[in-house]
Amino acid sequence: IDTFDHLHLSSFSFLLLCLYQISLQYPLNLNIKSKRFSVIDVAPDLYSGWKRPNRDLNVFHDIYLFGKEIRGRNLNINVSFNNLFVYRDINVRNLNARINFNNGIGRIDMKSVFAGGNINYASDITVDDKGRLYTKNAIVGDDIYIGNLMKEIRINDFMSGLPINIEAYLEADGVNMSEIMSTITGPIRVYSVGKGSAYKQLVENIYGEDFSDKHIHNSLAHVRNIADE
């Protein structure tokens, strides 16, 4: 498949269904490439018209992971996106992923450019006969700019710069994403590797709406007093 550039959700769902039916009888080898893939274009209603449900918010609420369907299948999937737009202006660049499953044993390798930095991800997956996934995951991110991320989600006047590194090794298990997220264990290390600047909106969120103006006014008054002396 050379392009998903203008694929609608209904067509995408039909394609996945066809691929699943093929995988029931034959090993599935799939190469997916696109210069530009937008989740918003494929599923235009995904982010529009959303209303807060009458329950605690959980973005991973009981999303099924198809463990029973994956077990016993032989899958070899390669994905390459030059630009993957997932939300607002968030653009995951140069994404390359390789997914392999063979009789309940899986491996995922992925690398991409995100918020100006590099992210590498690897996962070993085992699926038991009840469809439960057991995962071991390693994540390494270098020079990911928080300022770039804020800009891509359209939060302006907040922060610039502040590159960070991320190192994590996580294990989890479950039949759906809620169970995976509730069983995650392992170390996570996040640390800054450069400078950043906090803008007025961030300062006001931390100290109050009038902090910035008062701080500037007091600083100018202090400078005037020194000059008068």
mmCIF file of C-alpha atoms in Angstrom:
data_model
loop_
_atom_site.group_PDB
_atom_site.id
_atom_site.type_symbol
_atom_site.label_atom_id
_atom_site.label_comp_id
_atom_site.label_asym_id
_atom_site.label_seq_id
_atom_site.Cartn_x
_atom_site.Cartn_y
_atom_site.Cartn_z
ATOM 1 C CA ILE A 1 0.000 0.000 0.000
ATOM 2 C CA ASP A 2 1.738 3.132 -1.204
ATOM 3 C CA THR A 3 -0.499 5.849 0.211
ATOM 4 C CA PHE A 4 -3.183 6.467 2.823
ATOM 5 C CA ASP A 5 -3.243 10.182 2.091
ATOM 6 C CA HIS A 6 -6.971 10.481 1.353
ATOM 7 C CA LEU A 7 -8.389 7.322 2.913
ATOM 8 C CA HIS A 8 -11.650 7.755 4.853
ATOM 9 C CA LEU A 9 -12.375 5.857 8.060
ATOM 10 C CA SER A 10 -14.981 3.585 6.443
ATOM 11 C CA SER A 11 -12.529 2.567 3.706
ATOM 12 C CA PHE A 12 -9.763 2.134 6.263
ATOM 13 C CA SER A 13 -11.967 -0.125 8.406
ATOM 14 C CA PHE A 14 -12.956 -2.196 5.358
ATOM 15 C CA LEU A 15 -9.300 -2.575 4.414
ATOM 16 C CA LEU A 16 -8.393 -3.797 7.908
ATOM 17 C CA LEU A 17 -11.258 -6.288 7.808
ATOM 18 C CA CYS A 18 -10.043 -7.668 4.471
ATOM 19 C CA LEU A 19 -6.495 -7.977 5.765
ATOM 20 C CA TYR A 20 -7.734 -9.776 8.857
ATOM 21 C CA GLN A 21 -9.690 -12.283 6.773
ATOM 22 C CA ILE A 22 -6.620 -12.913 4.614
ATOM 23 C CA SER A 23 -4.468 -13.468 7.709
ATOM 24 C CA LEU A 24 -6.803 -16.253 8.861
ATOM 25 C CA GLN A 25 -5.573 -18.457 6.020
ATOM 26 C CA TYR A 26 -2.225 -17.065 4.932
ATOM 27 C CA PRO A 27 0.824 -15.379 6.474
ATOM 28 C CA LEU A 28 0.367 -11.627 6.105
ATOM 29 C CA ASN A 29 3.232 -9.530 4.753
ATOM 30 C CA LEU A 30 2.289 -5.878 4.509
ATOM 31 C CA ASN A 31 4.254 -2.741 3.629
ATOM 32 C CA ILE A 32 2.538 0.584 4.273
ATOM 33 C CA LYS A 33 4.056 3.840 3.032
ATOM 34 C CA SER A 34 2.755 7.387 2.969
ATOM 35 C CA LYS A 35 4.241 10.850 2.591
ATOM 36 C CA ARG A 36 1.418 12.276 4.692
ATOM 37 C CA PHE A 37 -1.098 10.427 6.860
ATOM 38 C CA SER A 38 -3.564 12.404 8.969
ATOM 39 C CA VAL A 39 -5.699 10.746 11.628
ATOM 40 C CA ILE A 40 -7.910 13.832 11.508
ATOM 41 C CA ASP A 41 -8.562 13.388 7.773
ATOM 42 C CA VAL A 42 -9.227 9.642 8.078
ATOM 43 C CA ALA A 43 -11.533 10.080 11.091
ATOM 44 C CA PRO A 44 -12.832 13.697 10.908
ATOM 45 C CA ASP A 45 -15.379 13.122 13.695
ATOM 46 C CA LEU A 46 -12.793 11.797 16.140
ATOM 47 C CA TYR A 47 -12.038 15.179 17.740
ATOM 48 C CA SER A 48 -15.111 17.196 16.741
ATOM 49 C CA GLY A 49 -18.328 17.356 18.725
ATOM 50 C CA TRP A 50 -16.767 15.728 21.774
ATOM 51 C CA LYS A 51 -18.696 16.079 25.017
ATOM 52 C CA ARG A 52 -17.408 15.143 28.438
ATOM 53 C CA PRO A 53 -19.005 11.814 29.462
ATOM 54 C CA ASN A 54 -20.642 11.310 32.826
ATOM 55 C CA ARG A 55 -17.715 9.290 34.198
ATOM 56 C CA ASP A 56 -14.065 9.686 35.070
ATOM 57 C CA LEU A 57 -12.088 10.393 31.917
ATOM 58 C CA ASN A 58 -9.986 7.485 30.648
ATOM 59 C CA VAL A 59 -8.533 7.833 27.172
ATOM 60 C CA PHE A 60 -7.717 4.113 27.146
ATOM 61 C CA HIS A 61 -11.156 3.023 28.364
ATOM 62 C CA ASP A 62 -11.419 -0.752 27.678
ATOM 63 C CA ILE A 63 -9.847 -0.587 24.189
ATOM 64 C CA TYR A 64 -9.618 -4.238 23.120
ATOM 65 C CA LEU A 65 -6.173 -5.406 21.953
ATOM 66 C CA PHE A 66 -7.263 -8.433 19.851
ATOM 67 C CA GLY A 67 -4.983 -10.855 21.667
ATOM 68 C CA LYS A 68 -7.056 -13.925 20.735
ATOM 69 C CA GLU A 69 -7.114 -12.854 17.104
ATOM 70 C CA ILE A 70 -3.357 -12.202 16.998
ATOM 71 C CA ARG A 71 -2.398 -15.501 18.609
ATOM 72 C CA GLY A 72 -1.788 -18.133 15.950
ATOM 73 C CA ARG A 73 -1.323 -15.555 13.170
ATOM 74 C CA ASN A 74 1.871 -14.916 11.265
ATOM 75 C CA LEU A 75 2.205 -11.183 10.625
ATOM 76 C CA ASN A 76 5.019 -9.124 9.169
ATOM 77 C CA ILE A 77 4.098 -5.439 8.857
ATOM 78 C CA ASN A 78 6.373 -2.542 7.909
ATOM 79 C CA VAL A 79 5.128 1.037 8.232
ATOM 80 C CA SER A 80 6.809 4.169 6.900
ATOM 81 C CA PHE A 81 5.240 7.647 7.231
ATOM 82 C CA ASN A 82 7.101 10.826 6.320
ATOM 83 C CA ASN A 83 4.524 12.861 8.240
ATOM 84 C CA LEU A 84 1.940 11.434 10.641
ATOM 85 C CA PHE A 85 -0.525 14.022 11.980
ATOM 86 C CA VAL A 86 -2.264 12.724 15.105
ATOM 87 C CA TYR A 87 -3.829 15.775 16.797
ATOM 88 C CA ARG A 88 -3.972 19.471 15.902
ATOM 89 C CA ASP A 89 -0.493 20.216 14.507
ATOM 90 C CA ILE A 90 1.324 17.310 16.197
ATOM 91 C CA ASN A 91 3.417 15.802 13.421
ATOM 92 C CA VAL A 92 5.373 12.598 13.994
ATOM 93 C CA ARG A 93 8.044 12.740 11.307
ATOM 94 C CA ASN A 94 10.044 9.996 9.608
ATOM 95 C CA LEU A 95 8.185 7.228 11.406
ATOM 96 C CA ASN A 96 9.455 3.747 10.634
ATOM 97 C CA ALA A 97 7.964 0.735 12.383
ATOM 98 C CA ARG A 98 8.351 -3.014 12.047
ATOM 99 C CA ILE A 99 5.768 -5.369 13.585
ATOM 100 C CA ASN A 100 6.284 -9.123 13.647
ATOM 101 C CA PHE A 101 4.032 -11.814 15.177
ATOM 102 C CA ASN A 102 4.519 -15.545 14.936
ATOM 103 C CA ASN A 103 2.252 -17.895 16.905
ATOM 104 C CA GLY A 104 1.754 -15.591 19.857
ATOM 105 C CA ILE A 105 5.295 -14.183 20.023
ATOM 106 C CA GLY A 106 5.675 -10.601 18.837
ATOM 107 C CA ARG A 107 8.226 -7.863 18.377
ATOM 108 C CA ILE A 108 7.702 -4.169 17.607
ATOM 109 C CA ASP A 109 10.503 -1.753 16.681
ATOM 110 C CA MET A 110 9.830 1.896 15.947
ATOM 111 C CA LYS A 111 11.795 5.079 15.492
ATOM 112 C CA SER A 112 10.577 8.583 14.703
ATOM 113 C CA VAL A 113 11.180 12.319 15.069
ATOM 114 C CA PHE A 114 8.855 13.996 17.565
ATOM 115 C CA ALA A 115 8.854 17.630 18.776
ATOM 116 C CA GLY A 116 12.300 18.125 17.271
ATOM 117 C CA GLY A 117 13.864 15.072 18.935
ATOM 118 C CA ASN A 118 14.401 11.386 18.226
ATOM 119 C CA ILE A 119 12.344 8.596 19.783
ATOM 120 C CA ASN A 120 13.215 4.892 19.679
ATOM 121 C CA TYR A 121 10.794 2.259 20.927
ATOM 122 C CA ALA A 122 11.033 -1.536 21.171
ATOM 123 C CA SER A 123 8.576 -4.051 22.579
ATOM 124 C CA ASP A 124 8.596 -7.815 23.138
ATOM 125 C CA ILE A 125 5.088 -9.282 23.358
ATOM 126 C CA THR A 126 3.786 -12.694 24.358
ATOM 127 C CA VAL A 127 0.116 -13.672 23.980
ATOM 128 C CA ASP A 128 -1.297 -16.522 26.062
ATOM 129 C CA ASP A 129 -4.107 -18.876 25.037
ATOM 130 C CA LYS A 130 -6.696 -16.574 26.638
ATOM 131 C CA GLY A 131 -5.602 -13.587 24.573
ATOM 132 C CA ARG A 132 -3.749 -11.806 27.366
ATOM 133 C CA LEU A 133 -0.737 -9.778 26.240
ATOM 134 C CA TYR A 134 2.455 -9.640 28.292
ATOM 135 C CA THR A 135 4.703 -6.794 27.162
ATOM 136 C CA LYS A 136 8.234 -5.577 27.851
ATOM 137 C CA ASN A 137 8.868 -2.079 26.477
ATOM 138 C CA ALA A 138 11.926 0.146 26.153
ATOM 139 C CA ILE A 139 11.718 3.839 25.199
ATOM 140 C CA VAL A 140 14.573 6.256 24.580
ATOM 141 C CA GLY A 141 13.960 9.867 23.554
ATOM 142 C CA ASP A 142 16.641 12.477 22.875
ATOM 143 C CA ASP A 143 16.292 16.271 22.582
ATOM 144 C CA ILE A 144 12.492 16.423 22.660
ATOM 145 C CA TYR A 145 11.584 20.108 22.891
ATOM 146 C CA ILE A 146 8.696 20.915 25.225
ATOM 147 C CA GLY A 147 8.362 24.313 23.536
ATOM 148 C CA ASN A 148 7.885 22.633 20.150
ATOM 149 C CA LEU A 149 5.244 20.309 21.598
ATOM 150 C CA MET A 150 3.310 23.229 23.115
ATOM 151 C CA LYS A 151 3.322 24.969 19.748
ATOM 152 C CA GLU A 152 2.102 21.857 17.922
ATOM 153 C CA ILE A 153 -0.883 21.462 20.253
ATOM 154 C CA ARG A 154 -1.566 25.194 19.751
ATOM 155 C CA ILE A 155 -0.810 26.334 23.280
ATOM 156 C CA ASN A 156 0.902 29.654 22.651
ATOM 157 C CA ASP A 157 2.530 32.148 25.004
ATOM 158 C CA PHE A 158 3.512 29.268 27.282
ATOM 159 C CA MET A 159 7.081 28.062 26.830
ATOM 160 C CA SER A 160 9.946 27.835 24.364
ATOM 161 C CA GLY A 161 12.957 25.577 24.239
ATOM 162 C CA LEU A 162 13.512 23.147 27.154
ATOM 163 C CA PRO A 163 14.816 19.999 25.430
ATOM 164 C CA ILE A 164 14.447 16.821 27.481
ATOM 165 C CA ASN A 165 15.623 13.219 27.332
ATOM 166 C CA ILE A 166 13.411 10.255 28.217
ATOM 167 C CA GLU A 167 14.526 6.783 29.269
ATOM 168 C CA ALA A 168 12.027 4.107 30.297
ATOM 169 C CA TYR A 169 11.707 0.355 30.692
ATOM 170 C CA LEU A 170 8.126 -0.758 31.322
ATOM 171 C CA GLU A 171 6.350 -4.067 31.727
ATOM 172 C CA ALA A 172 2.577 -4.544 31.600
ATOM 173 C CA ASP A 173 -0.088 -7.120 30.799
ATOM 174 C CA GLY A 174 -3.759 -7.165 29.915
ATOM 175 C CA VAL A 175 -6.441 -7.941 27.363
ATOM 176 C CA ASN A 176 -7.310 -4.266 26.848
ATOM 177 C CA MET A 177 -5.631 -0.877 27.217
ATOM 178 C CA SER A 178 -7.266 -0.163 30.588
ATOM 179 C CA GLU A 179 -5.616 -3.275 32.034
ATOM 180 C CA ILE A 180 -2.300 -2.494 30.339
ATOM 181 C CA MET A 181 -2.235 1.038 31.778
ATOM 182 C CA SER A 182 -3.201 -0.160 35.280
ATOM 183 C CA THR A 183 -0.437 -2.805 35.421
ATOM 184 C CA ILE A 184 2.507 -0.754 34.138
ATOM 185 C CA THR A 185 5.621 -1.087 36.267
ATOM 186 C CA GLY A 186 9.198 0.002 35.690
ATOM 187 C CA PRO A 187 11.550 2.958 35.874
ATOM 188 C CA ILE A 188 11.006 6.203 33.957
ATOM 189 C CA ARG A 189 13.660 8.906 33.793
ATOM 190 C CA VAL A 190 12.954 12.364 32.331
ATOM 191 C CA TYR A 191 15.537 15.131 32.545
ATOM 192 C CA SER A 192 16.305 18.412 30.826
ATOM 193 C CA VAL A 193 19.373 18.771 28.636
ATOM 194 C CA GLY A 194 19.066 22.457 27.795
ATOM 195 C CA LYS A 195 17.453 25.759 28.665
ATOM 196 C CA GLY A 196 13.871 26.871 28.240
ATOM 197 C CA SER A 197 11.908 30.079 28.694
ATOM 198 C CA ALA A 198 8.582 30.365 30.535
ATOM 199 C CA TYR A 199 6.160 32.873 29.032
ATOM 200 C CA LYS A 200 3.432 34.893 30.672
ATOM 201 C CA GLN A 201 0.694 32.229 30.456
ATOM 202 C CA LEU A 202 2.815 29.622 32.238
ATOM 203 C CA VAL A 203 3.877 32.084 34.925
ATOM 204 C CA GLU A 204 0.269 33.094 35.526
ATOM 205 C CA ASN A 205 -0.852 29.467 35.722
ATOM 206 C CA ILE A 206 1.707 28.849 38.457
ATOM 207 C CA TYR A 207 1.655 32.105 40.443
ATOM 208 C CA GLY A 208 -1.661 33.758 39.553
ATOM 209 C CA GLU A 209 -2.945 36.081 36.867
ATOM 210 C CA ASP A 210 -1.497 39.278 38.347
ATOM 211 C CA PHE A 211 1.967 37.892 39.147
ATOM 212 C CA SER A 212 3.602 38.891 35.869
ATOM 213 C CA ASP A 213 2.320 42.474 35.916
ATOM 214 C CA LYS A 214 3.182 42.925 39.591
ATOM 215 C CA HIS A 215 6.615 41.428 39.114
ATOM 216 C CA ILE A 216 7.371 43.752 36.185
ATOM 217 C CA HIS A 217 5.979 46.781 38.056
ATOM 218 C CA ASN A 218 8.038 46.022 41.187
ATOM 219 C CA SER A 219 11.184 45.430 39.133
ATOM 220 C CA LEU A 220 10.780 48.761 37.331
ATOM 221 C CA ALA A 221 10.130 50.540 40.630
ATOM 222 C CA HIS A 222 13.278 48.988 42.073
ATOM 223 C CA VAL A 223 15.312 50.161 39.072
ATOM 224 C CA ARG A 224 13.904 53.702 39.459
ATOM 225 C CA ASN A 225 14.836 53.769 43.149
ATOM 226 C CA ILE A 226 18.387 52.753 42.341
ATOM 227 C CA ALA A 227 18.581 55.421 39.627
ATOM 228 C CA ASP A 228 17.245 58.096 42.001
ATOM 229 C CA GLU A 229 19.868 57.196 44.588
#
